[in-house]
Coordinates of C-alpha atoms in Angstrom, one line a residue:
M29 CA 28.0 10.4 -1.7
E30 CA 27.7 10.0 2.0
S31 CA 24.5 8.2 3.0
S32 CA 21.8 10.5 4.2
A33 CA 20.2 8.0 6.5
E34 CA 21.8 6.5 9.6
K35 CA 21.8 2.8 10.4
L36 CA 18.7 1.2 11.8
R37 CA 18.6 -1.3 14.6
G38 CA 16.9 -4.5 13.4
L39 CA 13.8 -4.8 15.6
T40 CA 11.0 -7.4 15.5
I41 CA 7.4 -6.1 15.8
T42 CA 5.5 -7.6 18.7
S43 CA 2.5 -5.4 19.5
L44 CA 1.6 -1.8 19.5
D45 CA 1.4 -1.8 23.2
E46 CA 5.1 -2.7 23.5
E47 CA 6.3 0.1 21.2
E48 CA 6.7 2.6 24.0
D49 CA 9.3 0.4 25.7
E50 CA 11.4 -0.1 22.6
P51 CA 14.7 1.8 22.3
E52 CA 14.6 4.9 20.1
L53 CA 15.3 4.2 16.4
P54 CA 18.2 6.1 14.9
H55 CA 16.5 6.9 11.6
R56 CA 16.7 10.3 10.0
S57 CA 13.6 11.9 8.7
P58 CA 13.3 12.4 5.0
S59 CA 13.0 16.1 5.3
A60 CA 16.2 16.3 7.2
A61 CA 17.9 14.2 4.6
G62 CA 16.7 16.2 1.6
G63 CA 13.6 14.0 1.0
I64 CA 13.0 10.4 0.4
G65 CA 15.4 9.0 -2.2
A66 CA 17.9 11.9 -1.8
G67 CA 21.5 11.0 -2.2
Y68 CA 21.2 8.3 -4.9
E69 CA 24.2 9.3 -7.0
D70 CA 26.1 6.4 -8.6
E71 CA 29.6 6.4 -7.1
D72 CA 31.1 4.4 -10.0
D73 CA 29.4 4.7 -13.4
D74 CA 31.9 2.3 -14.9
E75 CA 30.7 -0.6 -12.9
E76 CA 28.0 -2.9 -14.2
E77 CA 24.6 -1.7 -13.3
E78 CA 23.4 -3.2 -10.1
E79 CA 19.9 -3.6 -8.6
A80 CA 18.3 -0.3 -7.8
E81 CA 18.9 0.9 -4.2
V82 CA 15.6 1.0 -2.3
T83 CA 14.7 3.4 0.5
L84 CA 12.6 1.9 3.2
G85 CA 10.1 3.9 5.3
F86 CA 9.4 3.1 9.0
L87 CA 6.9 4.8 11.3
E88 CA 7.8 6.6 14.5
K89 CA 5.8 8.8 16.8
P90 CA 7.0 12.3 16.4
K91 CA 9.0 13.8 19.3
H92 CA 7.0 17.0 18.8
P93 CA 3.9 17.7 16.6
G94 CA 5.6 20.8 15.3
L95 CA 8.1 18.6 13.4
L96 CA 5.3 17.6 11.0
L97 CA 4.3 21.1 10.0
R98 CA 4.2 21.8 6.3
H99 CA 7.0 24.4 6.2
L100 CA 9.4 21.6 7.5
F101 CA 8.4 19.4 4.5
P102 CA 7.6 16.3 6.4
S103 CA 7.1 12.7 5.3
K104 CA 4.3 11.4 7.5
A105 CA 1.5 8.9 7.8
G106 CA -1.9 9.3 9.3
G107 CA -3.4 12.4 11.0
I108 CA -4.1 15.2 8.5
P109 CA -2.1 16.3 5.5
A110 CA 0.6 18.9 5.7
W111 CA -0.2 20.4 2.4
L112 CA 2.7 21.7 0.3
D113 CA 0.5 24.2 -1.4
P114 CA -1.8 25.3 1.5
V115 CA -4.1 27.4 -0.7
N116 CA -5.0 25.5 -3.9
L117 CA -6.1 22.2 -2.4
P118 CA -7.8 19.3 -4.2
S119 CA -11.5 19.9 -4.0
G120 CA -14.9 18.4 -4.8
N121 CA -15.1 14.8 -6.0
S122 CA -11.3 14.6 -6.3
R123 CA -11.1 14.0 -2.6
C124 CA -14.0 11.6 -2.4
C125 CA -14.3 7.8 -3.0
G126 CA -15.5 7.1 -6.5
F127 CA -17.8 4.3 -5.2
C128 CA -19.4 5.4 -1.9
G129 CA -18.9 9.1 -2.3
E130 CA -17.5 9.6 1.2
P131 CA -14.4 11.7 1.7
L132 CA -11.2 9.8 1.4
Q133 CA -9.0 9.4 4.5
F134 CA -5.4 10.7 4.4
A135 CA -3.0 7.7 4.4
L136 CA 0.5 9.3 4.0
Q137 CA 2.7 11.8 2.3
I138 CA 6.2 11.6 1.0
Y139 CA 8.5 14.6 0.5
A140 CA 10.5 13.6 -2.6
P141 CA 12.0 16.6 -4.4
L142 CA 13.9 16.1 -7.7
E143 CA 17.4 17.6 -8.0
D144 CA 17.3 17.7 -11.8
N145 CA 13.9 19.4 -12.1
S146 CA 13.8 23.1 -11.1
A147 CA 10.0 23.0 -11.1
A148 CA 10.1 20.3 -8.4
F149 CA 12.6 21.8 -6.0
H150 CA 9.9 21.1 -3.4
R151 CA 7.8 18.0 -4.3
T152 CA 5.4 16.0 -2.1
L153 CA 3.2 13.0 -2.9
F154 CA 0.0 12.5 -1.0
M155 CA -2.0 9.3 -0.8
F156 CA -5.7 9.1 0.2
M157 CA -7.9 6.0 0.4
C158 CA -11.4 4.9 1.4
P159 CA -11.4 2.9 4.6
S160 CA -14.0 0.6 3.2
M161 CA -12.8 -2.8 2.0
A162 CA -15.9 -3.1 -0.2
C163 CA -14.8 0.0 -2.1
L164 CA -11.2 -1.3 -2.3
L165 CA -12.4 -4.5 -3.9
R166 CA -14.3 -2.6 -6.5
D167 CA -11.3 -0.3 -7.0
Q168 CA -9.2 -3.4 -7.8
H169 CA -11.5 -4.3 -10.7
E170 CA -11.7 -0.7 -12.0
Q171 CA -8.0 -0.2 -12.2
W172 CA -7.9 -2.7 -15.1
K173 CA -10.2 -0.4 -17.0
H174 CA -7.9 2.6 -17.0
R175 CA -7.3 2.4 -20.8
Q176 CA -11.0 2.6 -21.4
G177 CA -11.5 5.9 -19.8
S178 CA -11.5 7.4 -16.3
P179 CA -12.3 4.7 -13.8
C180 CA -13.7 5.2 -10.3
R181 CA -11.1 4.9 -7.6
S182 CA -11.0 4.5 -3.9
V183 CA -7.2 5.1 -3.7
K184 CA -5.9 8.4 -5.0
V185 CA -2.4 9.9 -5.1
F186 CA -1.7 13.6 -5.7
R187 CA 1.6 15.2 -6.7
C188 CA 2.3 18.8 -5.7
Q189 CA 5.5 20.5 -6.6
L190 CA 7.0 24.0 -6.4
P191 CA 10.1 25.8 -7.6
R192 CA 12.6 27.1 -5.2
S193 CA 11.2 30.6 -5.6
N194 CA 7.5 30.4 -4.7
A195 CA 4.7 32.2 -2.8
F196 CA 4.8 29.9 0.2
Y197 CA 8.3 29.2 1.4
S198 CA 11.6 30.9 1.7
S199 CA 14.6 29.8 -0.4
E200 CA 16.5 29.3 2.9
P201 CA 16.3 26.0 4.9
P202 CA 13.4 26.0 7.3
K203 CA 13.8 26.5 11.1
H204 CA 11.7 24.7 13.6
N205 CA 9.7 26.8 16.1
S206 CA 8.1 24.9 18.9
S207 CA 5.4 27.6 19.1
D208 CA 4.2 26.8 15.5
K209 CA 0.7 25.4 15.3
P210 CA -0.5 22.9 12.7
L211 CA -2.7 24.3 10.0
C212 CA -4.6 22.2 7.6
P213 CA -8.0 23.4 6.3
G214 CA -10.6 21.3 4.8
V215 CA -9.8 17.9 6.4
P216 CA -12.0 16.6 9.3
A217 CA -9.6 15.5 12.1
S218 CA -12.3 13.2 13.4
K219 CA -11.8 10.9 10.4
S220 CA -8.1 10.2 10.5
W221 CA -5.7 7.4 11.3
P222 CA -3.0 7.7 14.0
E223 CA -0.3 10.1 13.1
Y224 CA 3.4 9.0 12.6
E225 CA 6.6 10.5 11.2
I226 CA 8.1 8.4 8.4
A227 CA 11.8 7.7 9.1
I228 CA 14.0 6.2 6.4
D229 CA 16.9 3.9 5.9
Y230 CA 18.4 2.0 2.9
E231 CA 17.3 -1.6 2.4
G232 CA 21.0 -2.4 1.9
A233 CA 21.6 -1.6 5.6
F234 CA 19.8 -4.8 6.6
D235 CA 21.6 -8.1 6.5
S236 CA 19.6 -10.6 4.5
D237 CA 21.6 -13.5 6.0
S238 CA 20.3 -12.8 9.5
C239 CA 16.7 -12.2 8.7
D240 CA 14.1 -14.2 10.6
E241 CA 11.6 -16.1 8.4
S242 CA 8.9 -15.6 11.0
N243 CA 9.3 -11.9 10.7
S244 CA 8.0 -11.9 7.1
K245 CA 4.8 -13.6 8.3
S246 CA 4.2 -10.9 10.8
L247 CA 3.9 -8.3 8.1
V248 CA 0.5 -9.7 6.9
M249 CA -0.5 -11.8 9.9
Q250 CA -0.1 -9.5 12.9
R251 CA -3.1 -7.3 13.4
P252 CA -5.2 -6.4 16.4
G253 CA -7.9 -9.1 16.8
K254 CA -8.2 -12.8 16.3
P255 CA -5.8 -14.7 14.0
D256 CA -7.0 -15.3 10.5
D257 CA -7.1 -19.0 9.9
M258 CA -7.6 -18.7 6.2
M259 CA -4.6 -16.4 5.9
Q260 CA -2.5 -18.9 7.9
S261 CA -3.7 -21.8 5.7
W262 CA -2.6 -20.3 2.4
M263 CA 0.6 -19.0 3.8
D264 CA 1.5 -22.5 4.9
Q265 CA 0.7 -23.8 1.5
F266 CA 2.8 -21.2 -0.2
E267 CA 5.7 -22.4 1.8
A268 CA 5.2 -25.9 0.4
D269 CA 5.0 -24.6 -3.2
A270 CA 8.5 -24.7 -4.7
D271 CA 7.2 -23.0 -7.9
N272 CA 6.0 -19.9 -6.2
K273 CA 9.2 -17.9 -6.5
C274 CA 7.5 -14.6 -6.4
W275 CA 5.9 -15.2 -3.0
A276 CA 9.2 -16.6 -1.7
S277 CA 11.0 -13.5 -2.9
F278 CA 8.4 -11.2 -1.3
Q279 CA 8.7 -13.0 2.0
E280 CA 12.5 -12.9 1.9
R281 CA 12.8 -9.2 1.1
I282 CA 10.3 -8.0 3.7
S283 CA 11.8 -10.3 6.4
R284 CA 15.0 -8.2 6.2
A285 CA 13.1 -5.3 7.8
P286 CA 9.6 -6.4 8.8
K287 CA 8.6 -3.0 10.2
Q288 CA 8.8 -1.4 6.8
V289 CA 5.6 0.4 5.6
L290 CA 7.1 2.0 2.5
R291 CA 9.4 1.1 -0.3
Y292 CA 10.7 4.0 -2.4
C293 CA 12.9 4.1 -5.5
R294 CA 12.6 6.3 -8.5
E295 CA 15.7 5.0 -10.4
S296 CA 15.2 4.0 -14.0
N297 CA 15.8 0.3 -13.2
A298 CA 13.5 0.3 -10.2
K299 CA 10.8 -2.4 -10.0
P300 CA 8.0 -2.9 -7.5
L301 CA 8.1 -5.8 -5.1
W302 CA 5.0 -7.9 -5.9
A303 CA 3.6 -10.5 -3.5
L304 CA 2.6 -12.7 -6.5
S305 CA 2.4 -12.5 -10.2
A306 CA -1.4 -12.6 -10.0
G307 CA -2.8 -9.1 -10.0
C308 CA 0.3 -7.5 -11.4
P309 CA -0.1 -5.0 -14.3
S310 CA 1.6 -5.4 -17.6
N311 CA 3.3 -2.3 -19.2
A312 CA 0.2 -1.8 -21.2
D313 CA -1.9 -1.6 -18.1
I314 CA 0.0 1.4 -16.8
P315 CA -1.6 4.5 -18.4
S316 CA 0.2 7.6 -19.6
C317 CA 0.3 10.8 -17.6
S318 CA -3.1 12.3 -17.8
Y319 CA -1.6 15.8 -18.1
C320 CA 1.4 15.7 -20.4
K321 CA 0.6 12.2 -21.9
G322 CA 4.2 11.1 -21.2
P323 CA 5.1 7.8 -19.5
L324 CA 4.6 7.0 -15.9
C325 CA 7.3 5.3 -13.8
Y326 CA 7.3 3.4 -10.6
E327 CA 8.1 5.6 -7.6
F328 CA 6.9 3.9 -4.4
Q329 CA 4.7 1.3 -2.8
I330 CA 3.1 0.9 0.6
M331 CA 3.1 -2.4 2.5
P332 CA 0.4 -4.1 4.6
Q333 CA 2.2 -3.3 7.9
L334 CA 0.9 0.2 7.5
L335 CA -2.5 -1.2 8.5
Y336 CA -1.0 -2.6 11.7
Y337 CA 0.1 0.8 12.8
F338 CA -3.2 2.3 11.8
G339 CA -4.9 -0.2 14.2
V340 CA -6.9 -1.9 11.4
K341 CA -8.3 -5.1 12.8
N342 CA -7.8 -8.5 11.2
E343 CA -11.5 -9.1 10.4
P344 CA -13.2 -10.3 7.2
D345 CA -14.5 -6.9 6.2
S346 CA -11.4 -4.9 7.4
L347 CA -9.2 -2.9 4.9
D348 CA -6.5 -5.2 3.6
W349 CA -4.0 -5.3 0.7
A350 CA -0.8 -7.1 -0.3
T351 CA 0.7 -3.8 -1.6
V352 CA -0.3 -0.6 -3.3
V353 CA 2.1 0.6 -6.0
V354 CA 2.3 4.2 -7.2
Y355 CA 3.3 5.3 -10.6
T356 CA 4.1 9.0 -11.3
C357 CA 4.8 11.1 -14.3
Q358 CA 8.4 10.3 -15.4
G359 CA 9.1 13.9 -16.2
S360 CA 7.2 15.2 -13.2
C361 CA 5.4 17.6 -15.5
N362 CA 4.4 21.0 -14.4
Q363 CA 0.9 21.8 -15.9
N364 CA -0.1 24.8 -13.7
V365 CA -2.2 22.4 -11.6
S366 CA -1.4 22.5 -7.9
Y367 CA -2.3 18.9 -7.1
M368 CA -2.0 16.5 -10.1
E369 CA -3.5 13.0 -9.7
E370 CA -1.1 10.1 -10.3
F371 CA -1.8 6.4 -10.7
A372 CA -2.0 3.7 -8.0
W373 CA -2.3 0.0 -8.5
V374 CA -3.7 -2.2 -5.8
Q375 CA -2.7 -5.8 -5.3
E376 CA -5.0 -7.4 -2.8
L377 CA -4.4 -10.4 -0.7
A378 CA -7.5 -11.9 -2.3
D379 CA -5.6 -12.0 -5.6
I380 CA -3.0 -14.2 -4.0
V381 CA -5.6 -16.6 -2.4
C382 CA -7.5 -16.9 -5.7
A383 CA -4.4 -17.5 -7.8
H384 CA -3.2 -20.3 -5.5
F385 CA -6.5 -22.1 -4.8
D386 CA -8.4 -21.6 -8.1

C-alpha cells in the first residue's frame, strides 16, 4: 500500500524562538491520512516477519485553528480536547488528579481508527496529566499496585470510539469550513499547554546512518532554563558504560528523528522503546482491560521532547519523564461507555538515575 505520509526533512531542534524561521515540514496530518497507524498492510506475507513499523509524531503550529475541530478528527497536542463524542464527556473525579484533586491538563489526542473493527470506525485516544511533578512521582509508585486494585493516577488516557453510523458525524468525509468555531465544553482554557497539530511520518523514512549523536541528547537536555548539571553527569556516564545497551539503543533510535514527541504502533509485534530496563513493567504488571477483562496491548508512547514544546522549564520541580507508554484494550471493546479509561505506564528519568548510581 502506498505510504500515507510524505517524507520529512531531517531538522535539528535548536530553540522554540527559531521555529518560525524554519522551512515548512512536509508531514501529512493523521486525519488526512486516515488516522495514525493507517496503511500498515503487509505487502509480502511470505517474507520473514520484520520489526514493526513505527509511526512518529511531530508537532507543528496549525495553519488555521479550524483544522483542529472535532469533526475533522484531528490528532493534536495542547490546547483543549476536540472531543470525539461531544456530549457524553468524562466527568467528576475521572478528569481529576488522584493525588492533589486538581483537574488534569489535556496533553494530546490521537485519531486512530481500526479498519477491522466496525465499532471503531472513528476512534480517538485522549491523554491527560497533572502538571505537578510531585504527583507524577507518586503516580510512578502507584502504577506498580494496579494488580492490587484501582490505584490513584495523575496520568489518564481515555478511548472513545464510534461506528460509521452515529449521532454526531456524517458517513461522508468531512469538509473544512474556515467559519467553523471551536467548541469544547467543560475544559478551562486558562489551564492549557500551547496547541499544536500532530503530523506524522514513518520512522523508516529517517536514515539511521546519518543521525547526529548530539541530537539524541537534545531530547532530554534541551529545555527553557539553565542546563541541568546532574542530567549531563549521568548522561556522560551512560556513554562510558558499555553494558547499558538499553540506553544506547534509546539514544540511537531517537537521534534518527530528535523532534519526535510520539511513537505509535499497534501491530502485534510492537514493543515500546524504553530508556532503560529499570522502571519497565513485566507482562504481569500490565493489567487486563477493566471493561471486558481481555488483554491490553501496547499502542503508543510519548517522548520527553513534548515537554520542550509545552515550554516546561528544566528545573528540579518541573514535570519530567523518560517516556509514558500507553496500553489499550487489544480488542478495543465497546461497552456502551463513551470514554473508557486505558492504562498508562510512566518511566521517569529518576528511574534511570537511581538504576545507574545506586
